[in-house]
Coordinates of C-alpha atoms (C1' of nucleotides) in Angstrom, one line a residue:
Chain A
M1 CA 158.9 -6.8 79.7
N2 CA 159.4 -7.0 76.0
K3 CA 159.0 -10.7 75.4
R4 CA 157.1 -11.9 72.3
A5 CA 159.5 -10.6 69.7
L6 CA 159.2 -14.3 68.8
G7 CA 156.7 -16.9 69.7
Q8 CA 153.5 -15.2 68.8
N9 CA 152.0 -18.6 68.1
G10 CA 151.4 -21.4 70.5
S11 CA 154.8 -23.0 70.1
P12 CA 157.5 -22.8 72.9
L13 CA 159.9 -19.9 72.8
H14 CA 163.0 -22.0 72.4
E15 CA 161.4 -23.5 69.2
S16 CA 160.9 -20.1 67.8
V17 CA 164.4 -19.1 68.5
R18 CA 165.7 -22.4 67.0
A19 CA 163.5 -21.8 63.9
E20 CA 164.8 -18.2 63.5
I21 CA 168.5 -19.3 63.7
S22 CA 167.8 -22.2 61.3
R23 CA 166.4 -19.7 58.9
R24 CA 169.4 -17.5 59.1
I25 CA 171.6 -20.4 58.3
A26 CA 169.5 -21.5 55.4
D27 CA 169.4 -17.9 54.1
G28 CA 173.2 -17.7 54.3
I29 CA 173.2 -14.9 56.9
Y30 CA 175.2 -17.3 59.1
K31 CA 177.6 -19.1 56.9
P32 CA 179.5 -22.4 57.5
G33 CA 182.5 -21.7 59.7
D34 CA 181.1 -18.5 61.1
V35 CA 180.7 -17.8 64.7
I36 CA 177.2 -16.8 65.5
M37 CA 176.3 -14.2 68.1
S38 CA 176.7 -15.0 71.8
T39 CA 173.8 -16.4 73.8
A40 CA 173.6 -13.1 75.7
Q41 CA 173.4 -11.1 72.5
L42 CA 170.8 -13.4 70.9
G43 CA 168.8 -13.4 74.1
E44 CA 168.7 -9.6 74.1
E45 CA 167.8 -9.4 70.4
F46 CA 164.9 -11.9 70.8
G47 CA 163.8 -10.6 74.2
V48 CA 164.3 -14.0 75.8
S49 CA 166.6 -15.2 78.5
S50 CA 170.1 -16.5 77.6
I51 CA 169.1 -19.8 79.0
T52 CA 166.3 -20.2 76.5
V53 CA 168.8 -19.4 73.8
K54 CA 171.2 -22.0 75.1
R55 CA 168.4 -24.5 75.0
A56 CA 167.7 -23.7 71.4
L57 CA 171.4 -23.9 70.5
R58 CA 171.7 -27.2 72.2
D59 CA 168.9 -28.6 70.1
L60 CA 170.5 -27.3 67.0
Q61 CA 173.7 -29.1 68.0
S62 CA 171.8 -32.4 68.2
E63 CA 170.6 -31.7 64.7
G64 CA 174.2 -31.3 63.5
V65 CA 173.8 -27.7 62.5
L66 CA 176.0 -26.0 65.1
T67 CA 179.0 -26.8 67.2
S68 CA 179.9 -24.9 70.4
I69 CA 183.3 -24.6 71.7
P70 CA 183.3 -23.5 75.3
G71 CA 185.2 -20.2 75.8
K72 CA 185.2 -19.5 72.0
G73 CA 181.7 -19.4 70.7
T74 CA 179.1 -21.3 68.6
F75 CA 179.9 -22.1 65.0
V76 CA 178.0 -23.1 62.0
K77 CA 179.1 -26.5 60.8
D78 CA 180.0 -27.2 57.3
R79 CA 178.3 -30.3 56.1
R80 CA 180.0 -32.5 53.7
R81 CA 179.2 -36.1 53.6
F82 CA 180.8 -39.1 52.1
I83 CA 178.7 -41.7 50.2
R84 CA 179.9 -45.2 50.0
E85 CA 178.5 -48.2 48.1
V86 CA 177.0 -50.6 50.6
D87 CA 179.1 -53.5 49.5
V88 CA 182.1 -51.3 49.9
C89 CA 181.3 -50.5 53.5
M90 CA 183.5 -53.1 54.9
S91 CA 185.4 -53.9 51.7
S92 CA 188.5 -52.8 50.0
Q93 CA 190.3 -49.7 51.1
D94 CA 191.5 -49.4 47.5
D95 CA 187.9 -48.9 46.4
A96 CA 187.6 -46.0 48.7
R97 CA 190.7 -44.5 47.3
R98 CA 189.4 -45.0 43.9
H99 CA 186.2 -43.2 44.9
G100 CA 188.3 -40.2 45.4
F101 CA 189.1 -39.8 49.0
D102 CA 192.1 -40.6 51.1
T103 CA 191.4 -43.0 54.0
K104 CA 193.5 -43.7 57.0
I105 CA 192.9 -46.2 59.8
E106 CA 193.7 -45.7 63.4
L107 CA 193.8 -48.8 65.6
I108 CA 192.2 -48.1 68.9
S109 CA 192.5 -51.4 70.7
I110 CA 192.7 -55.2 70.3
T111 CA 191.1 -56.9 73.2
K112 CA 189.6 -60.3 74.2
E113 CA 186.0 -60.0 75.2
R114 CA 182.5 -61.3 74.7
I115 CA 180.0 -59.5 72.5
T116 CA 177.8 -57.4 74.8
D117 CA 176.4 -54.8 72.5
P118 CA 172.7 -55.5 72.3
A119 CA 172.5 -54.1 68.8
L120 CA 174.4 -57.1 67.5
S121 CA 172.0 -59.6 69.0
V122 CA 170.1 -59.5 65.7
F123 CA 172.7 -62.0 64.6
E124 CA 173.3 -65.4 66.1
L125 CA 176.1 -64.7 68.5
P126 CA 178.7 -67.2 69.6
N127 CA 178.8 -67.3 73.3
K128 CA 182.5 -67.2 73.8
V129 CA 185.4 -64.8 74.2
L130 CA 186.4 -63.2 70.9
L131 CA 189.1 -60.9 69.6
C132 CA 187.7 -57.4 69.4
V133 CA 189.4 -55.0 67.1
R134 CA 188.3 -51.4 67.4
K135 CA 189.4 -48.8 65.0
V136 CA 188.6 -45.4 63.6
I137 CA 188.6 -44.7 59.9
Y138 CA 189.4 -41.2 58.6
A139 CA 188.6 -39.8 55.2
D140 CA 190.6 -36.7 54.2
G141 CA 191.7 -36.4 57.8
V142 CA 188.1 -36.4 59.3
P143 CA 187.0 -39.4 61.4
I144 CA 184.0 -40.9 59.6
M145 CA 183.6 -44.4 61.0
Y146 CA 184.1 -46.2 64.3
D147 CA 184.4 -49.9 63.7
S148 CA 184.2 -52.7 66.3
A149 CA 184.8 -56.1 64.8
Y150 CA 184.8 -59.5 66.5
V151 CA 186.7 -62.4 65.2
P152 CA 187.6 -65.8 66.7
T153 CA 190.6 -65.8 69.0
N154 CA 192.3 -68.5 66.9
I155 CA 192.9 -66.2 63.9
A156 CA 196.5 -66.5 62.8
D157 CA 198.8 -63.9 64.3
E158 CA 200.1 -62.6 60.9
I159 CA 196.5 -61.8 59.9
V160 CA 195.8 -60.0 63.2
D161 CA 199.0 -58.0 62.7
E162 CA 197.4 -56.5 59.5
F163 CA 194.2 -55.4 61.2
G164 CA 195.8 -52.1 62.2
E165 CA 196.5 -51.0 58.6
R166 CA 193.8 -52.8 56.6
Y167 CA 190.1 -53.4 56.6
I168 CA 189.5 -56.8 58.1
V169 CA 188.0 -58.2 54.9
D170 CA 191.1 -57.1 53.0
A171 CA 193.4 -58.7 55.6
L172 CA 191.4 -62.0 55.4
R173 CA 191.4 -61.9 51.6
R174 CA 195.1 -61.4 51.4
H175 CA 195.4 -64.7 53.3
N176 CA 193.0 -66.4 51.0
V177 CA 190.1 -66.5 53.5
D178 CA 187.1 -65.6 51.4
I179 CA 183.7 -64.5 52.5
K180 CA 180.9 -66.9 51.6
D181 CA 177.9 -65.0 52.8
M182 CA 177.4 -61.6 54.3
S183 CA 174.4 -60.0 55.9
I184 CA 174.3 -56.3 56.6
I185 CA 171.8 -54.4 58.6
I186 CA 171.7 -50.7 58.2
D187 CA 170.0 -48.5 60.8
A188 CA 170.1 -45.2 62.6
S189 CA 170.7 -44.7 66.2
P190 CA 171.6 -42.1 68.8
A191 CA 175.4 -41.9 69.2
S192 CA 176.9 -44.4 71.6
V193 CA 179.1 -43.0 74.3
E194 CA 182.3 -44.1 72.5
A195 CA 181.1 -42.4 69.3
Q196 CA 180.3 -39.2 71.2
R197 CA 183.8 -39.1 72.4
I198 CA 185.5 -40.1 69.1
F199 CA 183.5 -37.7 66.9
S200 CA 183.0 -34.9 69.4
I201 CA 179.2 -35.1 69.1
P202 CA 176.6 -34.5 71.8
N203 CA 174.3 -37.0 73.4
G204 CA 171.4 -38.0 71.1
Y205 CA 173.2 -37.1 67.9
P206 CA 171.9 -39.3 65.1
T207 CA 174.4 -41.9 63.7
L208 CA 174.2 -44.3 60.8
R209 CA 175.2 -47.8 61.8
R210 CA 176.0 -50.9 59.7
L211 CA 175.9 -54.2 61.6
Y212 CA 177.6 -57.0 59.7
D213 CA 177.8 -60.8 59.9
L214 CA 180.4 -62.3 57.6
K215 CA 180.7 -66.0 57.1
T216 CA 183.4 -68.0 55.4
K217 CA 183.5 -71.6 54.3
D218 CA 184.9 -72.6 57.6
P219 CA 182.1 -72.0 60.2
A220 CA 184.9 -71.4 62.8
T221 CA 186.0 -68.4 60.9
F222 CA 183.7 -65.4 60.9
V223 CA 183.6 -61.7 61.4
I224 CA 180.8 -59.9 63.3
G225 CA 180.9 -56.2 63.9
I226 CA 179.4 -52.8 63.9
V227 CA 180.4 -49.5 62.2
E228 CA 179.0 -46.2 63.5
S229 CA 179.2 -42.9 61.7
P230 CA 177.8 -39.4 62.5
F231 CA 174.8 -38.9 60.2
D232 CA 176.4 -35.8 58.6
R233 CA 179.6 -37.6 57.7
L234 CA 178.5 -40.7 55.9
A235 CA 175.7 -42.1 53.8
C236 CA 175.4 -45.4 52.0
S237 CA 174.4 -45.9 48.5
V238 CA 172.9 -48.9 46.7
R239 CA 172.7 -49.0 43.0
L240 CA 170.9 -51.5 41.0
N241 CA 170.9 -51.7 37.2
S242 CA 168.2 -53.4 35.0
L243 CA 170.1 -56.7 34.9
Q244 CA 170.1 -57.1 38.6
L245 CA 166.6 -55.8 38.8
S246 CA 165.2 -58.3 36.4
K247 CA 167.0 -61.1 38.2
M248 CA 165.4 -60.1 41.4
V249 CA 162.0 -60.2 39.9
K250 CA 162.8 -63.7 38.7
T251 CA 164.1 -65.0 41.9
K252 CA 161.1 -63.7 43.8
K253 CA 158.8 -66.0 41.8
Chain B
M1 CA 173.0 -29.9 101.0
N2 CA 173.2 -33.6 100.1
K3 CA 174.3 -33.3 96.5
R4 CA 176.7 -35.9 95.1
A5 CA 174.7 -39.0 95.6
L6 CA 175.6 -39.2 91.9
G7 CA 178.2 -37.4 89.9
Q8 CA 181.3 -38.2 92.0
N9 CA 183.3 -38.1 88.9
G10 CA 183.9 -35.1 86.6
S11 CA 180.8 -35.6 84.5
P12 CA 177.8 -33.4 84.7
L13 CA 175.0 -34.3 87.1
H14 CA 172.4 -34.8 84.4
E15 CA 174.6 -37.3 82.7
S16 CA 174.9 -39.3 85.9
V17 CA 171.2 -39.2 86.3
R18 CA 170.7 -40.3 82.7
A19 CA 173.2 -43.2 83.1
E20 CA 171.5 -44.4 86.3
I21 CA 168.0 -44.4 84.7
S22 CA 169.4 -46.2 81.6
R23 CA 170.9 -48.7 83.9
R24 CA 167.6 -49.4 85.6
I25 CA 166.0 -49.9 82.2
A26 CA 168.8 -52.2 81.1
D27 CA 168.5 -54.2 84.3
G28 CA 164.8 -54.5 84.0
I29 CA 164.0 -52.5 87.1
Y30 CA 162.0 -50.2 84.8
K31 CA 160.2 -52.4 82.2
P32 CA 158.8 -51.5 78.8
G33 CA 155.4 -49.9 79.3
D34 CA 156.1 -49.0 82.9
V35 CA 155.7 -45.5 84.3
I36 CA 158.9 -44.4 86.0
M37 CA 159.0 -42.3 89.1
S38 CA 158.1 -38.6 88.8
T39 CA 160.8 -36.0 88.2
A40 CA 160.2 -34.8 91.8
Q41 CA 160.7 -38.2 93.3
L42 CA 163.8 -38.9 91.2
G43 CA 165.2 -35.5 92.1
E44 CA 164.7 -36.2 95.8
E45 CA 166.2 -39.7 95.5
F46 CA 169.3 -38.5 93.6
G47 CA 169.7 -35.3 95.6
V48 CA 169.3 -33.1 92.5
S49 CA 166.8 -30.6 91.4
S50 CA 163.8 -31.8 89.5
I51 CA 164.9 -29.6 86.6
T52 CA 168.1 -31.5 86.3
V53 CA 166.1 -34.7 86.2
K54 CA 163.9 -33.3 83.5
R55 CA 167.0 -32.5 81.5
A56 CA 168.1 -36.1 81.8
L57 CA 164.7 -37.5 80.9
R58 CA 164.6 -35.2 77.8
D59 CA 167.9 -36.6 76.6
L60 CA 166.6 -40.1 77.1
Q61 CA 163.6 -39.2 75.0
S62 CA 165.9 -38.1 72.2
E63 CA 167.5 -41.5 72.5
G64 CA 164.2 -43.2 72.0
V65 CA 164.3 -44.9 75.4
L66 CA 161.5 -42.9 77.1
T67 CA 158.3 -41.1 76.2
S68 CA 156.6 -38.6 78.4
I69 CA 152.9 -37.8 78.3
P70 CA 152.2 -34.5 80.0
G71 CA 149.9 -34.9 82.9
K72 CA 150.4 -38.7 83.1
G73 CA 154.0 -39.5 83.5
T74 CA 157.1 -40.8 81.8
F75 CA 157.0 -44.3 80.3
V76 CA 159.6 -46.8 79.1
K77 CA 159.1 -47.4 75.4
D78 CA 159.1 -50.9 74.1
R79 CA 161.3 -51.2 71.2
R80 CA 160.4 -53.5 68.4
R81 CA 161.8 -52.8 65.0
F82 CA 161.0 -54.0 61.5
I83 CA 163.7 -55.0 59.2
R84 CA 163.3 -54.9 55.5
E85 CA 165.4 -56.0 52.6
V86 CA 166.8 -52.9 50.9
D87 CA 165.4 -53.8 47.5
V88 CA 162.0 -54.3 49.1
C89 CA 162.0 -50.8 50.7
M90 CA 160.0 -49.3 47.9
S91 CA 159.0 -52.5 46.3
S92 CA 156.1 -54.9 46.5
Q93 CA 153.6 -54.7 49.4
D94 CA 153.1 -58.4 49.0
D95 CA 156.7 -58.9 49.9
A96 CA 156.1 -57.1 53.1
R97 CA 153.1 -59.3 53.9
R98 CA 155.2 -62.4 53.1
H99 CA 157.7 -61.1 55.6
G100 CA 155.1 -61.5 58.2
F101 CA 153.6 -58.2 59.0
D102 CA 150.5 -56.4 57.9
T103 CA 151.0 -53.1 56.1
K104 CA 148.5 -50.4 55.6
I105 CA 148.9 -47.2 53.6
E106 CA 147.4 -43.8 54.5
L107 CA 147.4 -41.2 51.8
I108 CA 148.2 -37.8 53.2
S109 CA 148.1 -35.6 50.1
I110 CA 148.7 -35.4 46.4
T111 CA 149.9 -32.0 45.4
K112 CA 151.7 -30.2 42.6
E113 CA 155.0 -28.8 43.6
R114 CA 158.7 -28.5 42.9
I115 CA 161.2 -30.5 44.9
T116 CA 162.6 -28.3 47.6
D117 CA 164.0 -30.8 50.1
P118 CA 167.7 -30.2 50.0
A119 CA 168.3 -33.9 50.9
L120 CA 167.1 -34.9 47.5
S121 CA 169.7 -32.7 45.7
V122 CA 172.1 -35.6 45.7
F123 CA 170.2 -36.6 42.6
E124 CA 169.8 -34.7 39.4
L125 CA 166.5 -32.9 39.9
P126 CA 164.2 -31.8 37.2
N127 CA 163.4 -28.2 37.6
K128 CA 159.7 -28.3 37.0
V129 CA 156.5 -28.8 38.9
L130 CA 155.9 -32.5 39.8
L131 CA 153.1 -34.5 41.3
C132 CA 154.0 -35.1 45.0
V133 CA 152.4 -38.0 46.7
R134 CA 152.8 -38.1 50.5
K135 CA 151.8 -41.1 52.5
V136 CA 152.3 -42.9 55.8
I137 CA 152.9 -46.7 55.9
Y138 CA 151.8 -48.6 58.9
A139 CA 153.0 -52.1 60.0
D140 CA 150.7 -53.8 62.4
G141 CA 149.0 -50.6 63.1
V142 CA 152.1 -48.6 63.9
P143 CA 153.3 -45.9 61.6
I144 CA 156.8 -46.9 60.3
M145 CA 157.4 -44.8 57.2
Y146 CA 156.7 -41.4 55.9
D147 CA 157.1 -41.4 52.1
S148 CA 157.2 -38.4 49.8
A149 CA 157.4 -39.4 46.2
Y150 CA 157.6 -37.1 43.1
V151 CA 156.5 -38.2 39.7
P152 CA 155.9 -36.3 36.5
T153 CA 152.5 -34.5 36.2
N154 CA 151.7 -36.3 33.0
I155 CA 151.3 -39.7 34.7
A156 CA 148.0 -41.4 33.6
D157 CA 145.2 -40.7 36.0
E158 CA 144.4 -44.4 36.5
I159 CA 147.9 -44.9 37.8
V160 CA 147.6 -42.0 40.1
D161 CA 144.3 -43.3 41.5
E162 CA 146.2 -46.4 42.7
F163 CA 148.9 -44.4 44.6
G164 CA 146.6 -44.3 47.7
E165 CA 146.4 -48.0 48.1
R166 CA 149.7 -49.3 46.6
Y167 CA 153.4 -48.6 46.6
I168 CA 154.2 -46.5 43.7
V169 CA 156.5 -49.1 42.1
D170 CA 153.6 -51.6 42.4
A171 CA 151.2 -49.2 40.7
L172 CA 153.6 -48.6 37.9
R173 CA 154.4 -52.2 37.4
R174 CA 150.7 -53.1 37.2
H175 CA 150.6 -50.7 34.2
N176 CA 153.6 -52.3 32.6
V177 CA 156.0 -49.5 33.5
D178 CA 159.2 -51.1 34.5
I179 CA 162.1 -49.7 36.5
K180 CA 165.3 -49.7 34.5
D181 CA 167.7 -48.4 37.0
M182 CA 167.4 -47.4 40.7
S183 CA 169.8 -45.7 43.0
I184 CA 169.1 -45.6 46.7
I185 CA 170.9 -43.6 49.3
I186 CA 170.5 -44.6 52.9
D187 CA 171.3 -42.2 55.6
A188 CA 170.4 -41.1 59.1
S189 CA 169.0 -37.7 60.0
P190 CA 167.3 -35.8 62.8
A191 CA 163.6 -36.0 62.4
S192 CA 162.0 -33.5 60.0
V193 CA 159.2 -31.4 61.4
E194 CA 156.6 -33.5 59.5
A195 CA 158.1 -36.7 60.9
Q196 CA 158.0 -35.3 64.4
R197 CA 154.3 -34.7 64.0
I198 CA 153.5 -38.0 62.3
F199 CA 155.5 -40.3 64.6
S200 CA 155.1 -38.2 67.8
I201 CA 158.8 -37.9 68.3
P202 CA 160.8 -35.0 69.7
N203 CA 163.1 -32.7 67.9
G204 CA 166.5 -34.2 67.1
Y205 CA 165.1 -37.8 67.2
P206 CA 167.3 -39.9 64.9
T207 CA 165.5 -41.2 61.8
L208 CA 166.6 -43.6 59.0
R209 CA 166.0 -42.2 55.5
R210 CA 166.1 -43.7 52.1
L211 CA 166.4 -41.4 49.2
Y212 CA 165.5 -43.0 45.9
D213 CA 165.8 -42.2 42.2
L214 CA 164.0 -44.6 39.9
K215 CA 164.4 -44.5 36.2
T216 CA 162.3 -46.2 33.5
K217 CA 163.0 -46.7 29.8
D218 CA 161.2 -43.5 29.1
P219 CA 163.3 -40.6 30.5
A220 CA 160.1 -38.6 30.9
T221 CA 158.8 -41.2 33.5
F222 CA 160.7 -41.4 36.8
V223 CA 160.1 -41.5 40.5
I224 CA 162.2 -39.5 43.0
G225 CA 161.4 -39.6 46.6
I226 CA 162.4 -39.9 50.3
V227 CA 161.2 -42.3 53.0
E228 CA 161.8 -41.4 56.6
S229 CA 161.4 -43.7 59.6
P230 CA 162.1 -43.4 63.3
F231 CA 165.3 -45.3 64.1
D232 CA 163.5 -47.6 66.5
R233 CA 160.9 -48.6 64.1
L234 CA 162.8 -49.7 61.0
A235 CA 166.1 -51.0 59.9
C236 CA 167.2 -52.1 56.4
S237 CA 169.0 -55.3 55.6
V238 CA 171.2 -56.3 52.8
R239 CA 172.1 -59.9 52.2
L240 CA 174.7 -61.2 49.7
N241 CA 175.4 -64.8 49.0
S242 CA 178.6 -66.2 47.6
L243 CA 177.3 -66.0 44.0
Q244 CA 176.8 -62.3 44.2
L245 CA 179.9 -61.8 46.1
S246 CA 182.1 -63.5 43.5
K247 CA 180.5 -61.6 40.8
M248 CA 181.3 -58.3 42.5
V249 CA 184.9 -59.2 42.9
K250 CA 184.9 -60.0 39.2
T251 CA 183.2 -56.8 38.1
K252 CA 185.5 -54.7 40.2
K253 CA 188.5 -55.8 38.2
Chain C
dG1 C1' 189.9 -9.6 83.2
dA2 C1' 186.3 -9.9 80.1
dG3 C1' 183.8 -12.9 77.3
dT4 C1' 182.3 -17.4 76.0
dG5 C1' 179.3 -21.7 76.6
dG6 C1' 177.9 -25.4 80.1
dT7 C1' 175.7 -26.6 84.4
dC8 C1' 172.7 -26.4 88.3
dT9 C1' 169.2 -24.5 91.2
dA10 C1' 164.9 -22.3 93.1
dG11 C1' 160.8 -20.7 91.9
dA12 C1' 157.2 -19.7 89.1
dC13 C1' 153.6 -20.7 85.7
dC14 C1' 151.1 -23.5 82.4
dA15 C1' 148.4 -27.4 80.3
dC16 C1' 147.2 -31.7 81.0
dC17 C1' 145.2 -36.0 83.5
dC18 C1' 143.0 -38.3 87.1
dT19 C1' 139.9 -38.9 90.9
Chain D
dG1 C1' 142.6 -30.4 93.8
dG2 C1' 146.7 -32.6 93.5
dG3 C1' 149.5 -34.9 90.5
dT4 C1' 152.2 -34.9 86.2
dG5 C1' 155.6 -33.1 82.6
dG6 C1' 157.0 -28.7 79.9
dT7 C1' 158.6 -24.0 79.8
dC8 C1' 160.9 -19.9 81.2
dT9 C1' 163.6 -16.9 84.0
dA10 C1' 167.1 -14.9 87.3
dG11 C1' 171.1 -15.8 89.3
dA12 C1' 174.9 -18.2 90.4
dC13 C1' 179.2 -20.8 89.5
dC14 C1' 182.6 -23.2 86.5
dA15 C1' 186.1 -23.9 82.8
dC16 C1' 187.7 -22.2 79.0
dT17 C1' 189.8 -18.8 75.6
dC18 C1' 191.7 -14.6 74.1
dC19 C1' 193.8 -10.4 74.9

DNA sequence: GAGTGGTCTAGACCACCCT
DNA sequence: GGGTGGTCTAGACCACTCC
């Protein structure tokens, strides 16, 4: 058999196949939006089984480089990514607009439940039933964030009514509820099952998460939540100028 | 054949297997550090082929839940994660110590090269050969960051000599070179090949990255770089108090 | 109906670890 | 030698799309 068209070295065949396909994408032989050859064709070309090719393609999907649509083919993704200032992450929608893209909010559900997501246990969690608001945020028509926010159940109805169309912080601010203190944790994570469904991404796909704990003057009013985004759709930026920098050096003393 | 011990619903078998094993870990039936049953045993118990079990276990590895050691078995990882203030990310080592863990720096290489990593192209990149300092940072003996920093080649030798033992910002500050402006981009990404090797993580494993662009008074002196960390080893935190918050609202007007 | 990707299996081989 | 996980294949079946 004519195996070893790839994989002369000690590495597994599927890695060689993956590397070769990555190379073709990097070199522009396969362009964003293109269908690449079928697994059968690729297998024949490389002298490997189509199953090995499928394995390589699946790994490339987890890397965010390809998408496969059953019955149609495997496509090269185009990668454009939004960047948001950290403090804007859960802040004003107007800011986002000002940054040049059009956002839309889709309300998924408003339920009463306890916080069970272990990721949020980095914060001090109230052990009682809360109002959970789940929504998806779109930018230019593409879903970029999946937000689950928990607020006390005694929030005024007229505020809750606004959750579907506004960021929670915006809704609170409009009713003169101001945030006194916020702590945000940014991390990466393999996609949750909900995120897999919402963003059409495979298991293990890296996501960027922001966990937030917002406090107000009134300790009975708070917002705790988590936002999840596919890694190729969103990044966060932090910018510090010399004024802020010098202040930090001071406060550290 | 007795298939369908799992997978009554429409989901693939390997997903059901994965869900069941996740459940056992969540329920504490498989504890961190434990070896779980062999693929053959699991396959028999679930009435599926060992290959399907292997597929499920591989997905769980990409999620950071399991590690397999060939010839020994598959182990449940313990997950402890460090959290660092964003501004500390590439700042003082003393700060890290003060935050309660012991850091160590291992210098990998100092080379002369151009920046080729496409991730860094979010910044304005100088198109010339730079000094590239690669290092691994350990916390409590565990590697948590892989840092590649680029500085101009004309940096004084006595500063370069310190790169192996200090954070670059620290080394610069010791020689009275102060940072005027810094912009940081935080994102997630599948592990680079170097990160896979350094952290012993599989292809596709989610990592948290920080891309940084530090400017000084002198435009000829700058630091551009990228830090990569396995998602289960590091998270970043941002904390804003009411003073800073109110200032932001002001400056936004 | 022909082509696509996704799943599942049986069976084989390998490298590795332990005893 | 007997266990482990990792790889690779052939072959089968499915659901899907497009013609």
